[in-house]
PDB file of C-alpha atoms in Angstrom:
ATOM      1  CA  UNK A 115      63.505  92.796 152.841  1.00 69.00           C
ATOM      2  CA  UNK A 116      64.064  95.242 149.984  1.00 79.00           C
ATOM      3  CA  UNK A 117      67.837  95.342 149.671  1.00 83.00           C
ATOM      4  CA  UNK A 118      69.245  95.603 146.168  1.00 89.00           C
ATOM      5  CA  UNK A 119      72.170  94.064 144.322  1.00 85.00           C
ATOM      6  CA  UNK A 120      73.755  97.515 144.237  1.00 90.00           C
ATOM      7  CA  UNK A 121      73.556  97.821 148.020  1.00 90.00           C
ATOM      8  CA  UNK A 122      75.200  94.414 148.418  1.00 88.00           C
ATOM      9  CA  UNK A 123      77.969  95.408 145.999  1.00 89.00           C
ATOM     10  CA  UNK A 124      78.602  98.638 147.929  1.00 90.00           C
ATOM     11  CA  UNK A 125      78.609  96.761 151.237  1.00 90.00           C
ATOM     12  CA  UNK A 126      81.132  94.232 149.915  1.00 89.00           C
ATOM     13  CA  UNK A 127      83.454  97.035 148.805  1.00 91.00           C
ATOM     14  CA  UNK A 128      83.245  98.643 152.263  1.00 91.00           C
ATOM     15  CA  UNK A 129      84.072  95.310 153.917  1.00 90.00           C
ATOM     16  CA  UNK A 130      87.004  94.642 151.591  1.00 88.00           C
ATOM     17  CA  UNK A 131      88.460  98.150 151.906  1.00 88.00           C
ATOM     18  CA  UNK A 132      87.506  98.600 155.603  1.00 88.00           C
ATOM     19  CA  UNK A 133      86.809 102.203 154.697  1.00 90.00           C
ATOM     20  CA  UNK A 134      83.945 104.166 153.159  1.00 89.00           C
ATOM     21  CA  UNK A 135      86.450 106.543 151.572  1.00 90.00           C
ATOM     22  CA  UNK A 136      88.435 103.758 149.903  1.00 88.00           C
ATOM     23  CA  UNK A 137      85.231 101.975 148.858  1.00 89.00           C
ATOM     24  CA  UNK A 138      83.968 105.170 147.205  1.00 90.00           C
ATOM     25  CA  UNK A 139      87.186 105.391 145.174  1.00 88.00           C
ATOM     26  CA  UNK A 140      86.944 101.713 144.205  1.00 83.00           C
ATOM     27  CA  UNK A 141      83.313 102.113 143.094  1.00 88.00           C
ATOM     28  CA  UNK A 142      83.777 105.554 141.528  1.00 88.00           C
ATOM     29  CA  UNK A 143      81.085 106.938 143.832  1.00 90.00           C
ATOM     30  CA  UNK A 144      81.028 109.851 146.249  1.00 92.00           C
ATOM     31  CA  UNK A 145      81.480 109.138 149.952  1.00 90.00           C
ATOM     32  CA  UNK A 146      77.939 110.353 150.809  1.00 91.00           C
ATOM     33  CA  UNK A 147      76.496 108.033 148.123  1.00 92.00           C
ATOM     34  CA  UNK A 148      78.321 105.052 149.615  1.00 90.00           C
ATOM     35  CA  UNK A 149      77.173 106.015 153.125  1.00 91.00           C
ATOM     36  CA  UNK A 150      73.543 106.265 151.970  1.00 92.00           C
ATOM     37  CA  UNK A 151      73.648 102.838 150.307  1.00 91.00           C
ATOM     38  CA  UNK A 152      75.267 101.336 153.403  1.00 91.00           C
ATOM     39  CA  UNK A 153      72.583 102.913 155.643  1.00 91.00           C
ATOM     40  CA  UNK A 154      69.775 101.704 153.369  1.00 92.00           C
ATOM     41  CA  UNK A 155      71.124  98.173 153.613  1.00 91.00           C
ATOM     42  CA  UNK A 156      71.611  98.432 157.376  1.00 92.00           C
ATOM     43  CA  UNK A 157      67.985  99.552 157.778  1.00 91.00           C
ATOM     44  CA  UNK A 158      66.904  96.101 156.556  1.00 90.00           C
ATOM     45  CA  UNK A 159      68.440  94.424 159.624  1.00 91.00           C
ATOM     46  CA  UNK A 160      68.117  94.771 163.391  1.00 90.00           C
ATOM     47  CA  UNK A 161      71.709  93.599 163.876  1.00 91.00           C
ATOM     48  CA  UNK A 162      74.604  95.995 163.106  1.00 92.00           C
ATOM     49  CA  UNK A 163      76.678  95.230 160.021  1.00 91.00           C
ATOM     50  CA  UNK A 164      79.498  97.621 160.895  1.00 91.00           C
ATOM     51  CA  UNK A 165      80.623  99.718 163.816  1.00 91.00           C
ATOM     52  CA  UNK A 166      82.974 102.668 164.169  1.00 86.00           C
ATOM     53  CA  UNK A 167      85.409 102.705 167.081  1.00 87.00           C
ATOM     54  CA  UNK A 168      87.499 105.840 167.234  1.00 83.00           C
ATOM     55  CA  UNK A 169      87.858 106.664 163.564  1.00 82.00           C
ATOM     56  CA  UNK A 170      88.203 103.057 162.384  1.00 88.00           C
ATOM     57  CA  UNK A 171      85.396 101.124 160.705  1.00 89.00           C
ATOM     58  CA  UNK A 172      84.972  97.503 161.821  1.00 90.00           C
ATOM     59  CA  UNK A 173      82.746  94.796 160.363  1.00 90.00           C
ATOM     60  CA  UNK A 174      80.672  92.845 162.872  1.00 92.00           C
ATOM     61  CA  UNK A 175      80.417  89.060 162.932  1.00 92.00           C
ATOM     62  CA  UNK A 176      76.972  89.335 161.342  1.00 93.00           C
ATOM     63  CA  UNK A 177      78.427  91.709 158.759  1.00 90.00           C
ATOM     64  CA  UNK A 178      81.046  89.119 157.784  1.00 92.00           C
ATOM     65  CA  UNK A 179      78.316  86.476 157.459  1.00 92.00           C
ATOM     66  CA  UNK A 180      76.291  88.752 155.207  1.00 91.00           C
ATOM     67  CA  UNK A 181      79.403  89.508 153.141  1.00 91.00           C
ATOM     68  CA  UNK A 182      79.916  85.809 152.298  1.00 90.00           C
ATOM     69  CA  UNK A 183      76.232  85.381 151.432  1.00 90.00           C
ATOM     70  CA  UNK A 184      76.277  88.518 149.276  1.00 87.00           C
ATOM     71  CA  UNK A 185      79.379  87.260 147.497  1.00 85.00           C
ATOM     72  CA  UNK A 186      77.579  84.037 146.539  1.00 84.00           C
ATOM     73  CA  UNK A 187      74.464  85.944 145.430  1.00 84.00           C
ATOM     74  CA  UNK A 188      76.404  88.298 143.162  1.00 79.00           C
ATOM     75  CA  UNK A 189      78.431  85.414 141.731  1.00 75.00           C
ATOM     76  CA  UNK A 190      75.188  83.621 140.802  1.00 74.00           C
ATOM     77  CA  UNK A 191      73.788  86.791 139.206  1.00 72.00           C
ATOM     78  CA  UNK A 192      77.021  87.177 137.226  1.00 69.00           C
ATOM     79  CA  UNK A 193      76.769  83.519 136.165  1.00 67.00           C
ATOM     80  CA  UNK A 194      73.279  84.178 134.762  1.00 68.00           C
ATOM     81  CA  UNK A 195      74.599  87.125 132.757  1.00 67.00           C
ATOM     82  CA  UNK A 196      77.574  85.135 131.466  1.00 58.00           C
ATOM     83  CA  UNK A 197      75.351  82.206 130.522  1.00 64.00           C
ATOM     84  CA  UNK A 198      72.979  84.523 128.644  1.00 63.00           C
ATOM     85  CA  UNK A 199      75.868  86.009 126.703  1.00 59.00           C
ATOM     86  CA  UNK A 200      77.340  82.599 125.911  1.00 58.00           C
ATOM     87  CA  UNK A 201      74.013  81.519 124.389  1.00 53.00           C
ATOM     88  CA  UNK A 202      74.314  84.558 122.129  1.00 58.00           C
ATOM     89  CA  UNK A 203      77.705  83.275 120.993  1.00 57.00           C
ATOM     90  CA  UNK A 204      79.699  85.805 123.024  1.00 60.00           C
ATOM     91  CA  UNK A 205      82.806  84.932 125.041  1.00 71.00           C
ATOM     92  CA  UNK A 206      81.833  85.890 128.575  1.00 75.00           C
ATOM     93  CA  UNK A 207      83.027  85.401 132.118  1.00 83.00           C
ATOM     94  CA  UNK A 208      85.485  86.843 134.581  1.00 87.00           C
ATOM     95  CA  UNK A 209      89.236  87.268 134.061  1.00 94.00           C
ATOM     96  CA  UNK A 210      91.268  87.755 137.241  1.00 94.00           C
ATOM     97  CA  UNK A 211      94.841  89.025 137.065  1.00 97.00           C
ATOM     98  CA  UNK A 212      97.202  90.110 139.829  1.00 96.00           C
ATOM     99  CA  UNK A 213      99.883  92.531 138.680  1.00 95.00           C
ATOM    100  CA  UNK A 214     103.151  93.561 140.325  1.00 91.00           C
ATOM    101  CA  UNK A 215     102.975  97.326 140.761  1.00 88.00           C
ATOM    102  CA  UNK A 216     105.237  98.453 137.899  1.00 90.00           C
ATOM    103  CA  UNK A 217     103.310  96.044 135.680  1.00 93.00           C
ATOM    104  CA  UNK A 218     100.491  98.589 135.578  1.00 93.00           C
ATOM    105  CA  UNK A 219     102.515 100.227 132.797  1.00 94.00           C
ATOM    106  CA  UNK A 220     102.465  96.921 130.887  1.00 96.00           C
ATOM    107  CA  UNK A 221      99.291  94.897 131.364  1.00 96.00           C
ATOM    108  CA  UNK A 222      96.719  97.349 129.963  1.00 96.00           C
ATOM    109  CA  UNK A 223      98.338  97.141 126.532  1.00 97.00           C
ATOM    110  CA  UNK A 224      97.998  93.345 126.507  1.00 97.00           C
ATOM    111  CA  UNK A 225      94.348  93.563 127.575  1.00 97.00           C
ATOM    112  CA  UNK A 226      93.067  96.464 125.483  1.00 95.00           C
ATOM    113  CA  UNK A 227      92.146  94.826 122.184  1.00 95.00           C
ATOM    114  CA  UNK A 228      91.169  91.501 123.769  1.00 94.00           C
ATOM    115  CA  UNK A 229      88.573  93.220 125.959  1.00 93.00           C
ATOM    116  CA  UNK A 230      87.473  95.433 123.084  1.00 92.00           C
ATOM    117  CA  UNK A 231      86.577  92.389 121.008  1.00 88.00           C
ATOM    118  CA  UNK A 232      85.136  90.420 123.953  1.00 89.00           C
ATOM    119  CA  UNK A 233      82.915  92.911 125.733  1.00 85.00           C
ATOM    120  CA  UNK A 234      81.172  90.199 127.742  1.00 84.00           C
ATOM    121  CA  UNK A 235      84.277  89.723 129.900  1.00 89.00           C
ATOM    122  CA  UNK A 236      84.559  91.299 133.336  1.00 88.00           C
ATOM    123  CA  UNK A 237      88.142  92.129 134.293  1.00 93.00           C
ATOM    124  CA  UNK A 238      89.362  92.090 137.885  1.00 91.00           C
ATOM    125  CA  UNK A 239      92.942  93.356 138.004  1.00 94.00           C
ATOM    126  CA  UNK A 240      94.688  93.870 141.338  1.00 92.00           C
ATOM    127  CA  UNK A 241      97.868  95.961 141.291  1.00 91.00           C
ATOM    128  CA  UNK A 242     100.089  95.338 144.317  1.00 89.00           C
ATOM    129  CA  UNK A 243     103.638  94.352 145.283  1.00 87.00           C
ATOM    130  CA  UNK A 244     105.298  91.108 144.229  1.00 87.00           C
ATOM    131  CA  UNK A 245     104.768  89.323 147.549  1.00 89.00           C
ATOM    132  CA  UNK A 246     101.001  89.830 147.493  1.00 91.00           C
ATOM    133  CA  UNK A 247     100.835  88.937 143.803  1.00 94.00           C
ATOM    134  CA  UNK A 248     102.497  85.594 144.513  1.00 94.00           C
ATOM    135  CA  UNK A 249     100.199  85.001 147.496  1.00 94.00           C
ATOM    136  CA  UNK A 250      97.080  85.524 145.404  1.00 94.00           C
ATOM    137  CA  UNK A 251      98.401  83.119 142.780  1.00 95.00           C
ATOM    138  CA  UNK A 252      99.397  80.511 145.383  1.00 94.00           C
ATOM    139  CA  UNK A 253      95.926  80.737 146.934  1.00 93.00           C
ATOM    140  CA  UNK A 254      94.322  80.181 143.510  1.00 93.00           C
ATOM    141  CA  UNK A 255      92.516  83.526 143.753  1.00 92.00           C
ATOM    142  CA  UNK A 256      93.461  84.647 140.223  1.00 95.00           C
ATOM    143  CA  UNK A 257      93.837  83.181 136.755  1.00 95.00           C
ATOM    144  CA  UNK A 258      97.176  84.844 136.004  1.00 97.00           C
ATOM    145  CA  UNK A 259      99.857  86.968 137.614  1.00 97.00           C
ATOM    146  CA  UNK A 260     102.225  89.413 135.966  1.00 97.00           C
ATOM    147  CA  UNK A 261     105.691  89.418 137.556  1.00 95.00           C
ATOM    148  CA  UNK A 262     109.274  90.249 136.646  1.00 91.00           C
ATOM    149  CA  UNK A 263     110.811  88.009 139.328  1.00 88.00           C
ATOM    150  CA  UNK A 264     109.664  84.383 139.293  1.00 91.00           C
ATOM    151  CA  UNK A 265     108.390  82.886 142.564  1.00 91.00           C
ATOM    152  CA  UNK A 266     110.703  80.170 143.853  1.00 86.00           C
ATOM    153  CA  UNK A 267     108.297  77.692 145.423  1.00 87.00           C
ATOM    154  CA  UNK A 268     105.371  77.570 143.009  1.00 93.00           C
ATOM    155  CA  UNK A 269     104.968  75.081 140.176  1.00 95.00           C
ATOM    156  CA  UNK A 270     104.031  77.404 137.341  1.00 96.00           C
ATOM    157  CA  UNK A 271     103.752  77.861 133.606  1.00 97.00           C
ATOM    158  CA  UNK A 272     104.870  81.114 132.042  1.00 97.00           C
ATOM    159  CA  UNK A 273     104.661  83.257 128.941  1.00 97.00           C
ATOM    160  CA  UNK A 274     107.407  85.869 128.543  1.00 97.00           C
ATOM    161  CA  UNK A 275     105.933  89.168 127.337  1.00 97.00           C
ATOM    162  CA  UNK A 276     108.756  91.701 127.158  1.00 96.00           C
ATOM    163  CA  UNK A 277     112.059  92.760 128.764  1.00 95.00           C
ATOM    164  CA  UNK A 278     111.998  94.734 132.009  1.00 94.00           C
ATOM    165  CA  UNK A 279     114.967  97.075 131.811  1.00 94.00           C
ATOM    166  CA  UNK A 280     116.011  98.681 135.130  1.00 94.00           C
ATOM    167  CA  UNK A 281     118.091 101.867 135.023  1.00 95.00           C
ATOM    168  CA  UNK A 282     119.601 104.288 137.537  1.00 94.00           C
ATOM    169  CA  UNK A 283     117.617 107.521 137.534  1.00 95.00           C
ATOM    170  CA  UNK A 284     118.245 111.062 138.751  1.00 94.00           C
ATOM    171  CA  UNK A 285     116.447 114.400 138.681  1.00 95.00           C
ATOM    172  CA  UNK A 286     116.958 116.664 135.678  1.00 93.00           C
ATOM    173  CA  UNK A 287     119.186 118.958 137.763  1.00 92.00           C
ATOM    174  CA  UNK A 288     121.839 116.356 138.631  1.00 90.00           C
ATOM    175  CA  UNK A 289     125.093 117.085 136.817  1.00 87.00           C
ATOM    176  CA  UNK A 290     127.339 114.260 135.625  1.00 83.00           C
ATOM    177  CA  UNK A 291     129.317 113.174 132.564  1.00 77.00           C
ATOM    178  CA  UNK A 292     126.545 112.106 130.190  1.00 78.00           C
ATOM    179  CA  UNK A 293     129.015 110.647 127.698  1.00 78.00           C
ATOM    180  CA  UNK A 294     130.851 108.393 130.115  1.00 81.00           C
ATOM    181  CA  UNK A 295     130.137 105.171 131.974  1.00 87.00           C
ATOM    182  CA  UNK A 296     130.351 105.670 135.725  1.00 87.00           C
ATOM    183  CA  UNK A 297     132.093 103.196 138.004  1.00 87.00           C
ATOM    184  CA  UNK A 298     129.997 101.212 140.474  1.00 87.00           C
ATOM    185  CA  UNK A 299     131.782 103.115 143.229  1.00 85.00           C
ATOM    186  CA  UNK A 300     129.338 105.950 142.534  1.00 88.00           C
ATOM    187  CA  UNK A 301     126.881 104.069 144.768  1.00 87.00           C
ATOM    188  CA  UNK A 302     129.117 104.776 147.760  1.00 85.00           C
ATOM    189  CA  UNK A 303     127.949 108.385 147.586  1.00 87.00           C
ATOM    190  CA  UNK A 304     124.484 108.451 146.017  1.00 90.00           C
ATOM    191  CA  UNK A 305     121.525 108.522 148.448  1.00 92.00           C
ATOM    192  CA  UNK A 306     119.200 105.812 147.162  1.00 93.00           C
ATOM    193  CA  UNK A 307     115.430 105.533 147.304  1.00 93.00           C
ATOM    194  CA  UNK A 308     114.236 101.955 147.784  1.00 91.00           C
ATOM    195  CA  UNK A 309     110.888 100.308 147.215  1.00 88.00           C
ATOM    196  CA  UNK A 310     109.324  98.522 150.174  1.00 87.00           C
ATOM    197  CA  UNK A 311     110.063  94.930 151.217  1.00 85.00           C
ATOM    198  CA  UNK A 312     108.229  92.550 148.893  1.00 81.00           C
ATOM    199  CA  UNK A 313     108.810  94.644 145.769  1.00 85.00           C
ATOM    200  CA  UNK A 314     110.318  92.860 142.760  1.00 83.00           C
ATOM    201  CA  UNK A 315     112.347  95.941 141.833  1.00 87.00           C
ATOM    202  CA  UNK A 316     113.852  96.040 145.321  1.00 88.00           C
ATOM    203  CA  UNK A 317     114.761  92.339 145.090  1.00 87.00           C
ATOM    204  CA  UNK A 318     116.629  92.885 141.811  1.00 88.00           C
ATOM    205  CA  UNK A 319     118.397  95.977 143.194  1.00 87.00           C
ATOM    206  CA  UNK A 320     119.582  94.094 146.278  1.00 88.00           C
ATOM    207  CA  UNK A 321     120.890  91.193 144.199  1.00 89.00           C
ATOM    208  CA  UNK A 322     122.853  93.637 142.033  1.00 88.00           C
ATOM    209  CA  UNK A 323     124.456  95.307 145.058  1.00 89.00           C
ATOM    210  CA  UNK A 324     125.268  91.990 146.718  1.00 90.00           C
ATOM    211  CA  UNK A 325     126.968  90.628 143.612  1.00 89.00           C
ATOM    212  CA  UNK A 326     128.934  93.873 143.216  1.00 85.00           C
ATOM    213  CA  UNK A 327     129.899  93.863 146.937  1.00 88.00           C
ATOM    214  CA  UNK A 328     128.319  97.293 147.361  1.00 86.00           C
ATOM    215  CA  UNK A 329     126.742  98.581 150.563  1.00 87.00           C
ATOM    216  CA  UNK A 330     124.390 101.268 149.231  1.00 86.00           C
ATOM    217  CA  UNK A 331     123.340 104.397 151.120  1.00 87.00           C
ATOM    218  CA  UNK A 332     119.586 103.927 151.509  1.00 86.00           C
ATOM    219  CA  UNK A 333     117.950 107.271 152.206  1.00 86.00           C
ATOM    220  CA  UNK A 334     114.372 106.037 152.601  1.00 88.00           C
ATOM    221  CA  UNK A 335     111.772 103.554 151.343  1.00 90.00           C
ATOM    222  CA  UNK A 336     108.546 104.255 149.449  1.00 90.00           C
ATOM    223  CA  UNK A 337     105.616 101.956 148.772  1.00 85.00           C
ATOM    224  CA  UNK A 338     104.882 102.597 145.092  1.00 86.00           C
ATOM    225  CA  UNK A 339     106.734 103.119 141.840  1.00 86.00           C
ATOM    226  CA  UNK A 340     104.900 106.438 141.353  1.00 90.00           C
ATOM    227  CA  UNK A 341     106.080 107.694 144.755  1.00 92.00           C
ATOM    228  CA  UNK A 342     109.676 106.743 143.925  1.00 92.00           C
ATOM    229  CA  UNK A 343     109.439 108.515 140.579  1.00 93.00           C
ATOM    230  CA  UNK A 344     108.104 111.706 142.140  1.00 94.00           C
ATOM    231  CA  UNK A 345     110.815 111.653 144.828  1.00 94.00           C
ATOM    232  CA  UNK A 346     113.541 111.291 142.193  1.00 95.00           C
ATOM    233  CA  UNK A 347     112.098 114.153 140.147  1.00 95.00           C
ATOM    234  CA  UNK A 348     112.026 116.305 143.282  1.00 94.00           C
ATOM    235  CA  UNK A 349     115.743 115.658 143.805  1.00 94.00           C
ATOM    236  CA  UNK A 350     115.301 113.711 147.047  1.00 94.00           C
ATOM    237  CA  UNK A 351     117.578 110.905 145.898  1.00 93.00           C
ATOM    238  CA  UNK A 352     118.377 108.373 143.182  1.00 94.00           C
ATOM    239  CA  UNK A 353     116.750 105.068 142.359  1.00 94.00           C
ATOM    240  CA  UNK A 354     116.893 102.083 140.047  1.00 93.00           C
ATOM    241  CA  UNK A 355     113.582 102.011 138.191  1.00 93.00           C
ATOM    242  CA  UNK A 356     111.924 100.204 135.315  1.00 94.00           C
ATOM    243  CA  UNK A 357     112.322 102.094 132.058  1.00 95.00           C
ATOM    244  CA  UNK A 358     108.685 101.228 131.313  1.00 94.00           C
ATOM    245  CA  UNK A 359     107.486 103.538 134.082  1.00 93.00           C
ATOM    246  CA  UNK A 360     109.507 106.519 132.789  1.00 95.00           C
ATOM    247  CA  UNK A 361     108.276 107.121 129.240  1.00 93.00           C
ATOM    248  CA  UNK A 362     106.629 110.498 129.824  1.00 93.00           C
ATOM    249  CA  UNK A 363     109.248 111.766 132.268  1.00 94.00           C
ATOM    250  CA  UNK A 364     112.091 110.952 129.877  1.00 93.00           C
ATOM    251  CA  UNK A 365     110.215 112.572 127.012  1.00 92.00           C
ATOM    252  CA  UNK A 366     109.658 115.744 129.044  1.00 94.00           C
ATOM    253  CA  UNK A 367     113.206 115.749 130.421  1.00 93.00           C
ATOM    254  CA  UNK A 368     112.034 115.526 134.042  1.00 95.00           C
ATOM    255  CA  UNK A 369     114.196 112.471 134.771  1.00 96.00           C
ATOM    256  CA  UNK A 370     117.555 111.431 133.367  1.00 94.00           C
ATOM    257  CA  UNK A 371     119.298 108.087 133.206  1.00 94.00           C
ATOM    258  CA  UNK A 372     122.787 107.661 134.669  1.00 93.00           C
ATOM    259  CA  UNK A 373     124.942 105.106 132.889  1.00 92.00           C
ATOM    260  CA  UNK A 374     126.744 102.866 135.410  1.00 91.00           C
ATOM    261  CA  UNK A 375     128.760  99.653 135.088  1.00 89.00           C
ATOM    262  CA  UNK A 376     126.489  96.612 135.232  1.00 89.00           C
ATOM    263  CA  UNK A 377     123.365  98.576 134.353  1.00 91.00           C
ATOM    264  CA  UNK A 378     120.765  98.340 132.994  1.00 93.00           C
ATOM    265  CA  UNK A 379     119.585  95.249 134.803  1.00 91.00           C
ATOM    266  CA  UNK A 380     117.347  93.219 132.546  1.00 92.00           C
ATOM    267  CA  UNK A 381     114.623  90.881 133.726  1.00 91.00           C
ATOM    268  CA  UNK A 382     111.495  89.843 131.830  1.00 95.00           C
ATOM    269  CA  UNK A 383     107.849  90.592 132.450  1.00 96.00           C
ATOM    270  CA  UNK A 384     106.120  87.226 132.552  1.00 96.00           C
ATOM    271  CA  UNK A 385     102.505  86.160 132.606  1.00 97.00           C
ATOM    272  CA  UNK A 386     102.433  83.159 134.954  1.00 97.00           C
ATOM    273  CA  UNK A 387      99.792  80.698 136.135  1.00 97.00           C
ATOM    274  CA  UNK A 388      99.694  77.562 138.291  1.00 97.00           C
ATOM    275  CA  UNK A 389     100.702  74.500 136.304  1.00 94.00           C
ATOM    276  CA  UNK A 390      97.888  72.365 137.718  1.00 92.00           C
ATOM    277  CA  UNK A 391      95.193  75.026 137.367  1.00 93.00           C
ATOM    278  CA  UNK A 392      92.321  74.255 135.022  1.00 91.00           C
ATOM    279  CA  UNK A 393      91.966  77.519 133.170  1.00 91.00           C
ATOM    280  CA  UNK A 394      88.472  78.785 132.411  1.00 87.00           C
ATOM    281  CA  UNK A 395      87.384  79.268 128.807  1.00 87.00           C
ATOM    282  CA  UNK A 396      87.990  83.010 129.187  1.00 90.00           C
ATOM    283  CA  UNK A 397      91.473  82.465 130.626  1.00 92.00           C
ATOM    284  CA  UNK A 398      92.378  79.983 127.877  1.00 91.00           C
ATOM    285  CA  UNK A 399      91.227  82.393 125.172  1.00 91.00           C
ATOM    286  CA  UNK A 400      93.198  85.231 126.735  1.00 95.00           C
ATOM    287  CA  UNK A 401      96.337  83.089 126.833  1.00 96.00           C
ATOM    288  CA  UNK A 402      95.879  82.184 123.162  1.00 93.00           C
ATOM    289  CA  UNK A 403      95.461  85.870 122.348  1.00 94.00           C
ATOM    290  CA  UNK A 404      98.671  86.753 124.222  1.00 97.00           C
ATOM    291  CA  UNK A 405     100.674  84.033 122.498  1.00 97.00           C
ATOM    292  CA  UNK A 406      99.446  85.135 119.086  1.00 96.00           C
ATOM    293  CA  UNK A 407      99.746  88.913 119.488  1.00 97.00           C
ATOM    294  CA  UNK A 408     102.454  89.601 122.098  1.00 97.00           C
ATOM    295  CA  UNK A 409     105.165  90.443 119.526  1.00 96.00           C
ATOM    296  CA  UNK A 410     102.933  92.969 117.751  1.00 97.00           C
ATOM    297  CA  UNK A 411     101.886  94.520 121.068  1.00 97.00           C
ATOM    298  CA  UNK A 412     105.531  94.959 122.021  1.00 97.00           C
ATOM    299  CA  UNK A 413     106.444  96.488 118.659  1.00 96.00           C
ATOM    300  CA  UNK A 414     103.553  98.939 118.753  1.00 96.00           C
ATOM    301  CA  UNK A 415     103.867 100.034 122.382  1.00 97.00           C
ATOM    302  CA  UNK A 416     107.289  99.253 123.829  1.00 96.00           C
ATOM    303  CA  UNK A 417     109.850  99.339 121.015  1.00 95.00           C
ATOM    304  CA  UNK A 418     110.936 102.788 122.293  1.00 95.00           C
ATOM    305  CA  UNK A 419     112.659 101.131 125.286  1.00 94.00           C
ATOM    306  CA  UNK A 420     115.420  99.818 122.997  1.00 90.00           C
ATOM    307  CA  UNK A 421     116.796 103.376 122.649  1.00 87.00           C
ATOM    308  CA  UNK A 422     117.811 103.570 126.325  1.00 86.00           C
TER     309      UNK A 422
END
């Protein structure tokens, strides 16, 4: 047997993504390079690890067994590296964070300097919708989650980072009275673009409409904040979006904000963790860093949001 750690890592990515194409993106490799590494690993075994039926890749039972073994092997190798670094006096280990999709415009700024100082830390950050973020936290798969809507059934601790201001957006070509405040009745006519079920932004939008006794005209749903933003810019409809995701588009005049009664909606971005979880040394140090520096991070990177 001459398989390598790199081959195991590539194989794990293929299993997790169920796709060579998606694994290549995850690993920043070309598709042929991933295929070669997968073949080289497969050549070590007489039993198939994967199979392709139609155009879909499936992992065999043996492949799943190897995945779990490989996971343990790579965790032990990582532990050796972390232990070596700790003996050198370096903070080392793995930090796992699950981030609600619009939080991708937030979390990097709270990680940047911490990771710069502590280069022995490996970051695993999953960006997904609110439902999956809460699931990963509930299953104790991550150290922290970044959300704007608190989960109802989990016993958690939280650290508020910054306001999440949600505004009604339109393409640059939409004409309206920019000096006035529109009545909520405007939603009777505007075709709205919604995020998918499970999105925190969608939850807040629906609560707003319910409280205002509005039945909005939903034109269609999209599965990412970027897709919604592009659709609004293209003039396909209107949407309530986080101001944090719009910095460049507002600066370039590609999107405009419509002032409406009851808007903006303001939630908070919160770093949350399970109350009973025993945080690792890395997680505890990150939390201390956040508590000490969060105000400065906001002032340096997000103070511009106060102007809208």
